[in-house]
XYZ file of C-alpha atoms in Angstrom:
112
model
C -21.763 3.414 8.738
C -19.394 2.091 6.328
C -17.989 5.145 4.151
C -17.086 5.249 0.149
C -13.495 5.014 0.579
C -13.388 1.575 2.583
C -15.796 -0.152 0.216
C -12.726 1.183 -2.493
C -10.299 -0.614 -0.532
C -12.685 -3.168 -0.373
C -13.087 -3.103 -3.814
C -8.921 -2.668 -5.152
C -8.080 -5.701 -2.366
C -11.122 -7.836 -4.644
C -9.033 -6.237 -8.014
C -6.317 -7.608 -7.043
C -7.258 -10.716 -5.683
C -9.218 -11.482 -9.564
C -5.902 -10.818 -11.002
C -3.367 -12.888 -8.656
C -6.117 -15.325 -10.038
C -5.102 -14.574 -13.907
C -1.641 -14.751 -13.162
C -2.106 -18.036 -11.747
C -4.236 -19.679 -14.691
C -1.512 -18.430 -17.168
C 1.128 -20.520 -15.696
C -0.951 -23.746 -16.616
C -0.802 -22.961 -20.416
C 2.411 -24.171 -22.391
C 4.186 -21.482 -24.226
C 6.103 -21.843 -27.712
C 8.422 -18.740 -26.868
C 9.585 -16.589 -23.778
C 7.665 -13.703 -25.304
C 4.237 -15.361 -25.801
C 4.584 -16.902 -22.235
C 4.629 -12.821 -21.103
C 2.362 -11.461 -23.917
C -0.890 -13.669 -23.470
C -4.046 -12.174 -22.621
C -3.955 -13.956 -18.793
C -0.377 -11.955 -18.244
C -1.635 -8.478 -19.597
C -5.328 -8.675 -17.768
C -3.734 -9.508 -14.854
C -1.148 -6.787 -14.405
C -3.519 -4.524 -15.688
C -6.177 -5.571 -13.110
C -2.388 -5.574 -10.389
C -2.262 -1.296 -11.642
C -5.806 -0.506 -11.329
C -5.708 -2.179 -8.062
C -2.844 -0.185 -7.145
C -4.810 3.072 -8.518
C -8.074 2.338 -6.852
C -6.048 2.350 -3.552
C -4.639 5.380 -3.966
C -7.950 6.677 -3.947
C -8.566 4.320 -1.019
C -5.880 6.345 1.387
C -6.991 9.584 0.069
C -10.232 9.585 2.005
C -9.750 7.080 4.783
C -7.321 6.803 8.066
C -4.460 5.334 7.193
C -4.522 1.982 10.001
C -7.605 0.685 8.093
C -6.057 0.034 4.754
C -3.576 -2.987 6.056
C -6.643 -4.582 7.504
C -8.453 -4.534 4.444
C -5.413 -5.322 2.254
C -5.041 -8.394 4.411
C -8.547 -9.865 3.062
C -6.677 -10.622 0.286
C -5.230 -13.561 1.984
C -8.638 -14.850 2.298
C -9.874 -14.475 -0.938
C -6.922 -15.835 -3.180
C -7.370 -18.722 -1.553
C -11.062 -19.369 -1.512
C -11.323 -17.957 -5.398
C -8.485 -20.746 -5.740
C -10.932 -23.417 -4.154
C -13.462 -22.132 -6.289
C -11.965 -21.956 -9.542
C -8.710 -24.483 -9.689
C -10.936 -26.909 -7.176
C -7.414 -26.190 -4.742
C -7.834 -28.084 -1.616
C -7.953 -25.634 1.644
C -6.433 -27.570 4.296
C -6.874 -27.112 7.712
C -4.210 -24.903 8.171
C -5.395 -22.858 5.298
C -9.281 -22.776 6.797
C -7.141 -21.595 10.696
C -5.180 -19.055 8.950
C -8.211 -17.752 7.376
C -10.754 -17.290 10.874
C -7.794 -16.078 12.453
C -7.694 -13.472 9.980
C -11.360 -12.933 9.815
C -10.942 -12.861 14.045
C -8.482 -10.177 13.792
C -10.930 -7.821 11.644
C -13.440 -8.571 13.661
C -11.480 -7.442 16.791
C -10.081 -4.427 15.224
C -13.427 -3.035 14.332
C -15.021 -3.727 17.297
């Protein structure tokens, strides 16, 4: 059975994915000052979805052993770049779709 605290991780590593997302939309806008290009909506969501990421992990590693939280963490690598396929319509090459079942492999081997 899958406790509280993993679905947390579970949860922060989707947090964070969402706002690596943000970031990334921002940087297609044009700016008219340094500022604005740091003050926009995208910017501020995102690092405020990057700090309660951060806190939702703490949480995380406060109830779980420790060698499951870079497994989860390394989800993250799959869903930045399928979000990106979903949302920028990014093309996942086949070195993308490898690196992502060989990460999905290695999860599947660790927890079994």
């Amino acid at each position: 059975m899958i406790n509280h605290y993993l679905l947390c991780m579970l949860l922060s590593v989707s947090v964070a994915s969402v706002s690596q997302i943000l970031l990334k939309k921002s940087t297609f806008q044009k700016y008219d000052s340094v500022i604005r290009e740091y003050l926009n909506p995208w910017v501020i969501g995102g690092y405020g979805m990057l700090v309660l990421s951060m806190l939702i992990s703490i949480y995380a590693y406060s109830g779980m052993d420790y060698k499951n939280g870079p497994v989860i963490e390394s989800l993250g690598n799959v869903f930045v770049p399928v979000l990106s396929w979903l949302i920028f319509k990014e093309k996942l090459s086949i070195r993308k779709v490898a690196g992502i079942l060989c990460i999905m492999m290695g999860i599947v081997v660790f927890y079994s």
